[in-house]
mmCIF file of N, CA and C in Angstrom:
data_model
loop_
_atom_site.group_PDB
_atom_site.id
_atom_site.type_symbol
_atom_site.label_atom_id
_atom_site.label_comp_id
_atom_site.label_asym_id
_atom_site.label_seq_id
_atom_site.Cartn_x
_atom_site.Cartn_y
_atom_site.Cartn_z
ATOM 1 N N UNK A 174 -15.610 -13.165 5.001
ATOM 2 C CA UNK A 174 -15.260 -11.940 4.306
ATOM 3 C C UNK A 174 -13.791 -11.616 4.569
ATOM 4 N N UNK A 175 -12.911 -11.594 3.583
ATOM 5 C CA UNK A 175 -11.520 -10.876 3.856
ATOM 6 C C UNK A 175 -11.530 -9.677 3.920
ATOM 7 N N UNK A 176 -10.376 -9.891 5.210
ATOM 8 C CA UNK A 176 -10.586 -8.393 5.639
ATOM 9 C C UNK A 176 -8.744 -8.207 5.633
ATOM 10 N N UNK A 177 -8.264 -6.656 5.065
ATOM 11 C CA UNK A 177 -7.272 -6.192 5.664
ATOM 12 C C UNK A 177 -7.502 -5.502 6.916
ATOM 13 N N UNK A 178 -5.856 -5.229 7.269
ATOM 14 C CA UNK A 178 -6.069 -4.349 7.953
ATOM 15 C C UNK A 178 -4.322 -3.488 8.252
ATOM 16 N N UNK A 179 -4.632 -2.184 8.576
ATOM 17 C CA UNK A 179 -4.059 -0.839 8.129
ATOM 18 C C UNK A 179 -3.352 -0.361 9.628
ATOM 19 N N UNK A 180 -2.162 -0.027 9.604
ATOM 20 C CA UNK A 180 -2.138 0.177 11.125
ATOM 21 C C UNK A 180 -0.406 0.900 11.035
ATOM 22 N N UNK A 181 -0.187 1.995 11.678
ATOM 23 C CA UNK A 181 0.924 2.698 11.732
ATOM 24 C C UNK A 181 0.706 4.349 11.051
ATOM 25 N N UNK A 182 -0.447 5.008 11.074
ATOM 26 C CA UNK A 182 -0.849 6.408 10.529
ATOM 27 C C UNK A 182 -0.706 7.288 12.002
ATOM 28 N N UNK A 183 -0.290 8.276 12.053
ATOM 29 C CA UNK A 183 0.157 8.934 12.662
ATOM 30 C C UNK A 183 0.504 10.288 12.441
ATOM 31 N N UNK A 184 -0.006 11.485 13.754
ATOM 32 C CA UNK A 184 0.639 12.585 12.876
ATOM 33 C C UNK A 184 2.142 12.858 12.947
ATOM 34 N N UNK A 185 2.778 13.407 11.568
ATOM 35 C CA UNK A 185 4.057 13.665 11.651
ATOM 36 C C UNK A 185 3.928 15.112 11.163
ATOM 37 N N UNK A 186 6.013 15.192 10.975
ATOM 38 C CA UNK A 186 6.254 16.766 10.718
ATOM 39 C C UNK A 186 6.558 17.005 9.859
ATOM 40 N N UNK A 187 6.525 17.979 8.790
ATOM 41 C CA UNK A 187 7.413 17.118 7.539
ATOM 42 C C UNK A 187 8.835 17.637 7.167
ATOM 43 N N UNK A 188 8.916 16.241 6.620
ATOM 44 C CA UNK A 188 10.432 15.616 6.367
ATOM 45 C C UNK A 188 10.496 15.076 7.338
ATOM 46 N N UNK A 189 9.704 14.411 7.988
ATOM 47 C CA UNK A 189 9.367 12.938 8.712
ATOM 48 C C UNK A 189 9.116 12.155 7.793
ATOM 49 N N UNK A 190 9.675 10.354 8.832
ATOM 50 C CA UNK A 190 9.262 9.389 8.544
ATOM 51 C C UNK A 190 8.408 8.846 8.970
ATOM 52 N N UNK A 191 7.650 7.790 8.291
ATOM 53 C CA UNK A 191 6.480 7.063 9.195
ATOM 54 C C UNK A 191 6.414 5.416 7.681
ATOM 55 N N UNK A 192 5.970 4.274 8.893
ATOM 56 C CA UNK A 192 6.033 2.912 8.254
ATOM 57 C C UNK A 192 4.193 2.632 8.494
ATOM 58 N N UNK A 193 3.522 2.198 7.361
ATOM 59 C CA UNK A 193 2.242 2.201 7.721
ATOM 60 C C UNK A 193 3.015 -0.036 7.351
ATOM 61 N N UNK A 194 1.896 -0.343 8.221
ATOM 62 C CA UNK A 194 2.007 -1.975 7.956
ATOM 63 C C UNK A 194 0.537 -2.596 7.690
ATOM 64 N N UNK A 195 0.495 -3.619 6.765
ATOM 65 C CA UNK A 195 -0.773 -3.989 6.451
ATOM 66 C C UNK A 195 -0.882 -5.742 6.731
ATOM 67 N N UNK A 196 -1.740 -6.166 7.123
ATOM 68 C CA UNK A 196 -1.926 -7.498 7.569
ATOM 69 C C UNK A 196 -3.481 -7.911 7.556
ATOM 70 N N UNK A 197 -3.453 -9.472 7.291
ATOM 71 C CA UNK A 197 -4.749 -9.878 7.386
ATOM 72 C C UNK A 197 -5.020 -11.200 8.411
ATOM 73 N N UNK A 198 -6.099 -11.766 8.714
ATOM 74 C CA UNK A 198 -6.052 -13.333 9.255
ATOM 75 C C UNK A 198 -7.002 -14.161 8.345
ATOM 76 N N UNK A 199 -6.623 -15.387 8.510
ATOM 77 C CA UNK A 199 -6.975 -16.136 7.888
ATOM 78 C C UNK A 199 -6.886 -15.473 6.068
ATOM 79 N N UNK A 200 -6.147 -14.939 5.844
ATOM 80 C CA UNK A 200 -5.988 -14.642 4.275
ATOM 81 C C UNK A 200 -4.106 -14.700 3.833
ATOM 82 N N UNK A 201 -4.096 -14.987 3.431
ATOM 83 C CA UNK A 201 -2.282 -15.014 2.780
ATOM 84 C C UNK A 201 -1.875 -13.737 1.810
ATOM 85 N N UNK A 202 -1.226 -12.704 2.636
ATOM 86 C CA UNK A 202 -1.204 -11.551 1.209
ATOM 87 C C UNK A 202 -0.841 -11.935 0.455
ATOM 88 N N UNK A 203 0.681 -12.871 0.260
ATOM 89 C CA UNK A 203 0.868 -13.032 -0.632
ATOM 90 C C UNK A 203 0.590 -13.799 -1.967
ATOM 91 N N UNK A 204 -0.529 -13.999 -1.826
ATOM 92 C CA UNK A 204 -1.410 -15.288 -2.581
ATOM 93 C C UNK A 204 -2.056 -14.088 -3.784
ATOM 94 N N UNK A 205 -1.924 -12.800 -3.475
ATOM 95 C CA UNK A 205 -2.100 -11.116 -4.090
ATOM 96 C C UNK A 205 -0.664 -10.146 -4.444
ATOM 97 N N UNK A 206 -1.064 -9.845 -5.123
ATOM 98 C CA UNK A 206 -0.154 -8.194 -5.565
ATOM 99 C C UNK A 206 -0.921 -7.581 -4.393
ATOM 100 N N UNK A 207 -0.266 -6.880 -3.658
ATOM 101 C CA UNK A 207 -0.883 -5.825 -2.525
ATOM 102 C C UNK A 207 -0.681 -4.256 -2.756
ATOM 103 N N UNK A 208 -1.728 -3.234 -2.731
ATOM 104 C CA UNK A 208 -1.068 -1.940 -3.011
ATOM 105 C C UNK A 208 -1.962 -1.125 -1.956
ATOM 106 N N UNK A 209 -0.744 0.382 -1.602
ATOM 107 C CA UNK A 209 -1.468 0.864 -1.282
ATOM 108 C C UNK A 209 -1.746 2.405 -1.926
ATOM 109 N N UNK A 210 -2.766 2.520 -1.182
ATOM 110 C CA UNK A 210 -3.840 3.358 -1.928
ATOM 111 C C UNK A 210 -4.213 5.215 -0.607
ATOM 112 N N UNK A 211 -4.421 6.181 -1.255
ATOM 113 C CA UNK A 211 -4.466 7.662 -0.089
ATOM 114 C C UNK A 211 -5.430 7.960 -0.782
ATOM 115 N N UNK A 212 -6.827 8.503 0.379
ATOM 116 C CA UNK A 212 -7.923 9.606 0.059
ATOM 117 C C UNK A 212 -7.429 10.434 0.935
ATOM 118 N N UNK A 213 -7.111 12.058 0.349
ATOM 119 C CA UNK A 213 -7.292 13.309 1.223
ATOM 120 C C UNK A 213 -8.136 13.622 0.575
ATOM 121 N N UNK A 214 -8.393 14.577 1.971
ATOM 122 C CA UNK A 214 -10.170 15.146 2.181
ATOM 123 C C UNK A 214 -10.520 16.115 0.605
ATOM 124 N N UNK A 215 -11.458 15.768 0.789
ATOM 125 C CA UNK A 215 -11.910 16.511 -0.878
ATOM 126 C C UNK A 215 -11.552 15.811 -2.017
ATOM 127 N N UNK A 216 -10.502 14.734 -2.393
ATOM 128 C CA UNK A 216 -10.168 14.593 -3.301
ATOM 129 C C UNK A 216 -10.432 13.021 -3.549
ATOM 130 N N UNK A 217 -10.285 12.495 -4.871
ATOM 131 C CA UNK A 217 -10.331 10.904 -4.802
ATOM 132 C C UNK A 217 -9.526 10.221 -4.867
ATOM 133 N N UNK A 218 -9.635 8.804 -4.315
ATOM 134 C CA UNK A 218 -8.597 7.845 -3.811
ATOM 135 C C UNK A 218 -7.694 7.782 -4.525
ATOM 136 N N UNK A 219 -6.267 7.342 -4.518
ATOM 137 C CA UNK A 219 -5.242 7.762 -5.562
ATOM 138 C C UNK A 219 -4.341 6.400 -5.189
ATOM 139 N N UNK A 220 -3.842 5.552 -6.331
ATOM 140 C CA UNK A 220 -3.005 4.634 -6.099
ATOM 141 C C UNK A 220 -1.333 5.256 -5.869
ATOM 142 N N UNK A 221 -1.314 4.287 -4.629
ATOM 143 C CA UNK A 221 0.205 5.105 -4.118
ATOM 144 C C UNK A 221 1.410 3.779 -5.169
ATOM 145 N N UNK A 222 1.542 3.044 -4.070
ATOM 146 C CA UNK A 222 2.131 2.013 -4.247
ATOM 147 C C UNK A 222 1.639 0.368 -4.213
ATOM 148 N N UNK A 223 2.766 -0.597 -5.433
ATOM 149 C CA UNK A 223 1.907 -2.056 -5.177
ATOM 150 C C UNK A 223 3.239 -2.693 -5.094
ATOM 151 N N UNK A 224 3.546 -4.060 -4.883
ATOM 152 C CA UNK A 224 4.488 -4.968 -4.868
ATOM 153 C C UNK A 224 3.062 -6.370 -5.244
ATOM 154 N N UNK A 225 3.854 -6.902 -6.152
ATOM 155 C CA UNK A 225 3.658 -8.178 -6.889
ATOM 156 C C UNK A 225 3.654 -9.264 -5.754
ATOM 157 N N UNK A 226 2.961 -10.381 -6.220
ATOM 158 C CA UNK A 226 2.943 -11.879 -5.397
ATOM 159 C C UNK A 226 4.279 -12.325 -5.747
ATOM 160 N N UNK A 227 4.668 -12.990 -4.976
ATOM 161 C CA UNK A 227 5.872 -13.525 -5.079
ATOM 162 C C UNK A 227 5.245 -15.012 -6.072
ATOM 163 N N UNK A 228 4.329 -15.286 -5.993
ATOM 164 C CA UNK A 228 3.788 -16.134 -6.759
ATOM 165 C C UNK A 228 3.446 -16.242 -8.032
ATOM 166 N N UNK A 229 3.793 -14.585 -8.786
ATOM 167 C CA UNK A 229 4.086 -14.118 -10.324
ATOM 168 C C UNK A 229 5.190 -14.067 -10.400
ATOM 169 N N UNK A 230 5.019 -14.099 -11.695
ATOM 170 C CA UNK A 230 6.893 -13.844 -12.357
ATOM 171 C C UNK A 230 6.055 -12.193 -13.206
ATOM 172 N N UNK A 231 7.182 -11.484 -13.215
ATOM 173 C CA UNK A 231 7.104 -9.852 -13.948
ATOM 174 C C UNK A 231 8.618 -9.475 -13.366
ATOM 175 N N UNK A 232 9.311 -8.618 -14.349
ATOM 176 C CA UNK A 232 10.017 -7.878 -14.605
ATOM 177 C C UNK A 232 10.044 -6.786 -13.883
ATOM 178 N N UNK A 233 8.593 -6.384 -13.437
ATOM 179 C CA UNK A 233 8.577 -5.438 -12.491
ATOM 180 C C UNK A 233 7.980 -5.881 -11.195
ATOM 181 N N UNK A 234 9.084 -5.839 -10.016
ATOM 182 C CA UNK A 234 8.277 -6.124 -8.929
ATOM 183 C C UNK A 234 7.489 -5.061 -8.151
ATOM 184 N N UNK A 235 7.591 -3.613 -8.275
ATOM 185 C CA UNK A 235 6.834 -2.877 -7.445
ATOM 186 C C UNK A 235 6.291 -1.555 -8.318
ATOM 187 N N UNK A 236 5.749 -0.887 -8.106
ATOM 188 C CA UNK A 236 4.934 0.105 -8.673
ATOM 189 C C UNK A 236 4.505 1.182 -7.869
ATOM 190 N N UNK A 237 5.244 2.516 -8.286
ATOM 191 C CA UNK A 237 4.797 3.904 -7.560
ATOM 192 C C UNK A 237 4.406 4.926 -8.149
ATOM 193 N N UNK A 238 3.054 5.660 -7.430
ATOM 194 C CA UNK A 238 2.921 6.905 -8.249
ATOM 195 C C UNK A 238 3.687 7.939 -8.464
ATOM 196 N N UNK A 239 3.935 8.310 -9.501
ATOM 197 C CA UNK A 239 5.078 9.320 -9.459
ATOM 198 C C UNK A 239 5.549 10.334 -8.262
ATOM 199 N N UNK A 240 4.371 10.809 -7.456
ATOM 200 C CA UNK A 240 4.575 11.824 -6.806
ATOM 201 C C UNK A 240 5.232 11.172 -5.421
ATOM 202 N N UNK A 241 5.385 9.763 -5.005
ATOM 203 C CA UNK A 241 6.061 9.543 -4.367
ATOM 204 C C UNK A 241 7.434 8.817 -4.802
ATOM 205 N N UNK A 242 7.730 8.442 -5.907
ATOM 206 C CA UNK A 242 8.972 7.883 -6.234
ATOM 207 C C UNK A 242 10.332 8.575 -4.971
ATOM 208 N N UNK A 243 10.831 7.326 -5.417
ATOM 209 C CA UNK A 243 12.367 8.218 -4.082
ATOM 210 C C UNK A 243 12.259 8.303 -2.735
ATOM 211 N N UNK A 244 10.753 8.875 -2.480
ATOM 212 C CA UNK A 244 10.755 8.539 -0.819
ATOM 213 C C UNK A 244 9.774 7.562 -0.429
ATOM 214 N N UNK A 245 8.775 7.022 -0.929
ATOM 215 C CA UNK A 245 8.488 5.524 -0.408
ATOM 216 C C UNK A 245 8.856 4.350 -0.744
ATOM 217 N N UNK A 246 9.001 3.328 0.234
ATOM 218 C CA UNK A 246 8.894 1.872 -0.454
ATOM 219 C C UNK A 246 8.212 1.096 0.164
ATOM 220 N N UNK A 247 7.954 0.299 -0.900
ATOM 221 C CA UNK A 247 6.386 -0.570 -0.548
ATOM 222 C C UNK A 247 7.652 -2.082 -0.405
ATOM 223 N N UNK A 248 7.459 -3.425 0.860
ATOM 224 C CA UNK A 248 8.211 -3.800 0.474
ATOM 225 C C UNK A 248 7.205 -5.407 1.412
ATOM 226 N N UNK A 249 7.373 -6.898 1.682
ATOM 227 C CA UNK A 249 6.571 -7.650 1.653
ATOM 228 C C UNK A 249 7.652 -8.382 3.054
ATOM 229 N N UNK A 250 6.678 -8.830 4.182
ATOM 230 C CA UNK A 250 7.152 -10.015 4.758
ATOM 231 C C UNK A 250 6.760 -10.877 5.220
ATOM 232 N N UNK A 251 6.636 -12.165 3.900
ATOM 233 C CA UNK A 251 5.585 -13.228 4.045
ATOM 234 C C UNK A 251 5.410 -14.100 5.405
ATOM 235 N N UNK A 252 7.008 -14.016 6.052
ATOM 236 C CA UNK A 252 6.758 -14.941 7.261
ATOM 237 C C UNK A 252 5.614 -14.105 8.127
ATOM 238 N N UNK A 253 5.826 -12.819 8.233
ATOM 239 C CA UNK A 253 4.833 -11.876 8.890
ATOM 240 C C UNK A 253 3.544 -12.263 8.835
ATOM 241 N N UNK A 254 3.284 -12.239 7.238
ATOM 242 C CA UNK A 254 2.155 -11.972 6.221
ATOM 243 C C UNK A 254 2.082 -10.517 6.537
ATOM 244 N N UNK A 255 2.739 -9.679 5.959
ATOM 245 C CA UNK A 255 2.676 -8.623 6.430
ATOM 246 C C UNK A 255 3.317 -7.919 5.072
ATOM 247 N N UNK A 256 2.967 -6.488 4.966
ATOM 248 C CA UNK A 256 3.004 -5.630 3.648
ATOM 249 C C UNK A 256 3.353 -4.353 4.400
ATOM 250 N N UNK A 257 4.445 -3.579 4.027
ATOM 251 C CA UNK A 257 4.895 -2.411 4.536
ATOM 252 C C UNK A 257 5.066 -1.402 3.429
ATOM 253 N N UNK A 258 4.415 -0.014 3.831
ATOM 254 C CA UNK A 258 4.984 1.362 3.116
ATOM 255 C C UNK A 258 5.989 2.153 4.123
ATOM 256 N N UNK A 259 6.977 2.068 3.853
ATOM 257 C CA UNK A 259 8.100 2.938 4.275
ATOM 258 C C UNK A 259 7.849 4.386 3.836
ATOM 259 N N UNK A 260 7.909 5.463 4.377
ATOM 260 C CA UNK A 260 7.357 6.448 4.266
ATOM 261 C C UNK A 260 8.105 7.380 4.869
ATOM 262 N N UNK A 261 8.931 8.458 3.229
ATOM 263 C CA UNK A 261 10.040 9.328 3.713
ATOM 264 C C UNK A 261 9.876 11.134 3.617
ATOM 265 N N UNK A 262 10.310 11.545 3.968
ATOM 266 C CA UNK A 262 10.669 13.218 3.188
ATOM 267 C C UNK A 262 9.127 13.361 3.312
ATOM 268 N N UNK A 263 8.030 12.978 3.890
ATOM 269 C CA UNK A 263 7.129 13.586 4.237
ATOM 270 C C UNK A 263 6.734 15.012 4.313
ATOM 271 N N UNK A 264 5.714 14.988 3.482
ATOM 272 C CA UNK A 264 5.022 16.494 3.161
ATOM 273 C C UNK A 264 3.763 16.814 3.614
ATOM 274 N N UNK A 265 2.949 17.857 3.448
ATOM 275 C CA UNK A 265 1.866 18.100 3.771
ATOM 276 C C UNK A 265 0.673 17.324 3.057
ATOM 277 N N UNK A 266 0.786 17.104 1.791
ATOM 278 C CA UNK A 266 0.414 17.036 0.512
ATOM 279 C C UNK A 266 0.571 15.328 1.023
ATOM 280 N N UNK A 267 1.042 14.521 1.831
ATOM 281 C CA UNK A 267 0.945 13.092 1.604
ATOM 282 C C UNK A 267 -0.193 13.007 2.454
ATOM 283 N N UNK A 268 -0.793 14.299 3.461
ATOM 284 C CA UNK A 268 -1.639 13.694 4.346
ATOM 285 C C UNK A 268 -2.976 13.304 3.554
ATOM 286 N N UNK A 269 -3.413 11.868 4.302
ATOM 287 C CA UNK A 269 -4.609 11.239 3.130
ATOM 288 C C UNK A 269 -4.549 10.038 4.565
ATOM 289 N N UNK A 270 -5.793 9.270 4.562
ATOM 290 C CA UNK A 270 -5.764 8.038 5.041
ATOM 291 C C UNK A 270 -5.114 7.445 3.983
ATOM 292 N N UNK A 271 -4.782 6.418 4.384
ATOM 293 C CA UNK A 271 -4.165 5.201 3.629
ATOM 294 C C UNK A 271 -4.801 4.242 3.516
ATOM 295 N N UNK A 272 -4.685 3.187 2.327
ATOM 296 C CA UNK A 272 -5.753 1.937 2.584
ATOM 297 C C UNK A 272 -4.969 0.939 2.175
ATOM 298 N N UNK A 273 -4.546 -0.281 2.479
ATOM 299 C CA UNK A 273 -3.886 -1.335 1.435
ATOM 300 C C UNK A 273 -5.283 -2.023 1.079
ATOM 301 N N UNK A 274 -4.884 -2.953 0.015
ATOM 302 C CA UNK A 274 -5.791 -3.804 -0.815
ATOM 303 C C UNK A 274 -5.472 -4.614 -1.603
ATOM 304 N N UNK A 275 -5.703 -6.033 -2.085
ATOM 305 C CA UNK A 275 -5.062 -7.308 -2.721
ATOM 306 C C UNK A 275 -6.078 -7.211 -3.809
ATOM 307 N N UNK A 276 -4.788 -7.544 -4.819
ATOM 308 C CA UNK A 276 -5.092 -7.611 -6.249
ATOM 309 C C UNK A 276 -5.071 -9.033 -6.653
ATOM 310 N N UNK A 277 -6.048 -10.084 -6.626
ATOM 311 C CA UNK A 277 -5.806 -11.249 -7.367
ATOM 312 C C UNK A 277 -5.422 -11.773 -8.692
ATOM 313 N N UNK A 278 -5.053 -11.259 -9.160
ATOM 314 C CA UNK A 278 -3.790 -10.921 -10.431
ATOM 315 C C UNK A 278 -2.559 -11.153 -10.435
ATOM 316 N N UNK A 279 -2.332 -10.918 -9.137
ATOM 317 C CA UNK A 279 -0.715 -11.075 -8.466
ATOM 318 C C UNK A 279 0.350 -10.247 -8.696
ATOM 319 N N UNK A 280 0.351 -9.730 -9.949
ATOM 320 C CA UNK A 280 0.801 -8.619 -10.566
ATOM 321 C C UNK A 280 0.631 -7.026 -10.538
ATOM 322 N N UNK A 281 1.137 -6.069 -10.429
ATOM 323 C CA UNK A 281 1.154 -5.031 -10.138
ATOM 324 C C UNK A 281 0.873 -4.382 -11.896
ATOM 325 N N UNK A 282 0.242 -4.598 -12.492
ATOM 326 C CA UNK A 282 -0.396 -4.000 -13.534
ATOM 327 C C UNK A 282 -0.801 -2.822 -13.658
ATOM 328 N N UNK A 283 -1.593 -2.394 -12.648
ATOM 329 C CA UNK A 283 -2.345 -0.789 -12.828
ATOM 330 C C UNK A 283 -2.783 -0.818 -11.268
ATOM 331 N N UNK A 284 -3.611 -0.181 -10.991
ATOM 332 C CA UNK A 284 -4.120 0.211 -9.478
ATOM 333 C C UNK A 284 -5.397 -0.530 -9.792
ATOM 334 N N UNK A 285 -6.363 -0.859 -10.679
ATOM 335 C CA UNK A 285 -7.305 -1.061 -10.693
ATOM 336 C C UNK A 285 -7.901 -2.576 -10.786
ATOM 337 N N UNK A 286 -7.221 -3.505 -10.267
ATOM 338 C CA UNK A 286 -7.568 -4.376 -9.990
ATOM 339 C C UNK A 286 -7.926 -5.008 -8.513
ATOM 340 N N UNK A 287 -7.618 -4.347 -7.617
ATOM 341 C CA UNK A 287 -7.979 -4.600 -6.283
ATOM 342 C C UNK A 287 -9.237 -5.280 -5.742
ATOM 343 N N UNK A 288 -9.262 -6.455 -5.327
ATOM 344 C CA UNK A 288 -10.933 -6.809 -4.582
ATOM 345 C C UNK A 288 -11.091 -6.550 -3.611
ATOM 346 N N UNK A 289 -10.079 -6.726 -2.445
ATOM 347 C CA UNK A 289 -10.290 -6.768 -0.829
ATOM 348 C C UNK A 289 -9.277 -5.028 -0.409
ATOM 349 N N UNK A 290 -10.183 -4.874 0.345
ATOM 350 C CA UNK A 290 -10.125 -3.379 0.710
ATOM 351 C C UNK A 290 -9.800 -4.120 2.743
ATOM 352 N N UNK A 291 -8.838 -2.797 3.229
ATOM 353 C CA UNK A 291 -9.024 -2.436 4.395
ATOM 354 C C UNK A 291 -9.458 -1.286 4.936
ATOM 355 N N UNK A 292 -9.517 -0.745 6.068
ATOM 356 C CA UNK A 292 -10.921 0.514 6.348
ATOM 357 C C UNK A 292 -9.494 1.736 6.386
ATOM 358 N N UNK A 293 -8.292 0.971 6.504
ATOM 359 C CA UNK A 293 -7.658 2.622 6.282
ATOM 360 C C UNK A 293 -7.059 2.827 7.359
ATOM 361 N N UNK A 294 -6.052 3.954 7.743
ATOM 362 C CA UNK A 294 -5.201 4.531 8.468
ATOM 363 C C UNK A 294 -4.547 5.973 8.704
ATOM 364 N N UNK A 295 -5.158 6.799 8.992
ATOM 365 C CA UNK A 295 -4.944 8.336 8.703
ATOM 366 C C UNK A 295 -3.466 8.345 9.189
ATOM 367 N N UNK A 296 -3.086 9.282 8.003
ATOM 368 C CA UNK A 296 -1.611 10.344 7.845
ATOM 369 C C UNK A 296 -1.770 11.765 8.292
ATOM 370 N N UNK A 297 -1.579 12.466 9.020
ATOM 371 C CA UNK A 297 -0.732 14.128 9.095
ATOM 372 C C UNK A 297 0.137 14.329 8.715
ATOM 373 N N UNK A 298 0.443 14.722 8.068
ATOM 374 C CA UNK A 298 1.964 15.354 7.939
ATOM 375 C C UNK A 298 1.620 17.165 8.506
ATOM 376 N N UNK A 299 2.125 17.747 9.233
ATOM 377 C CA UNK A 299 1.986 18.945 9.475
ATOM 378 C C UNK A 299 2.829 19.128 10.724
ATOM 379 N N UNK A 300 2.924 20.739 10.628
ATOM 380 C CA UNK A 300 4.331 20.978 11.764
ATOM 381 C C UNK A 300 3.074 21.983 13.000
#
């Protein structure tokens, strides 16, 4: 079973930074488009950000929901195997666990192609 996994959630203050990092074993992210994904409490899961396989060709390499444009970036380091959200200007409103997840598509198309899920990484943002 592939498994991610989610690691760097933390509480912050806001207009803090925080880097969530995503990694797997025995799986190659980049063999996937990887994105990640926030449930806060009450509400449903919401695609944040994706970056493409380096193994597609597209015009667009990364993909953000509007409400974070400008202060995150989603960005890839295959020697790692490793997938990073850079995470800026932090608000209240970003607190949500986080989840990454690989899209075998390779492409950053929509949020809704994802197969492999990780269990997640809680955010605070609060002072």
């Amino acid at each position: 079973q592939v498994q991610l996994v989610e690691s760097g959630g933390a509480l912050v203050q806001p207009g803090g930074s925080l880097r969530l990092s995503c990694t797997a074993s025995d799986f190659t992210l980049d063999y996937y488009a990887i994105g990640w994904f926030r449930q806060a409490p009450g509400k449903e899961r919401e695609g944040v950000s994706c970056i493409r396989s380096t193994f597609s060709y597209s015009d667009r390499d990364t993909l953000y929901t509007d409400s974070v444009k400008g202060r995150f970036t989603i960005s890839r380091d295959n020697a790692k195997n490793m997938v990073y959200l850079q995470m800026t200007s932090l608000k209240p409103e970003d607190t949500a666990v986080y989840y990454c997840a690989a899209d075998p598509r390779r492409l950053c198309i929509d949020f809704y192609g994802m197969k492999f899920w990780g269990k997640g990484t809680p955010v605070t943002v609060s002072s």
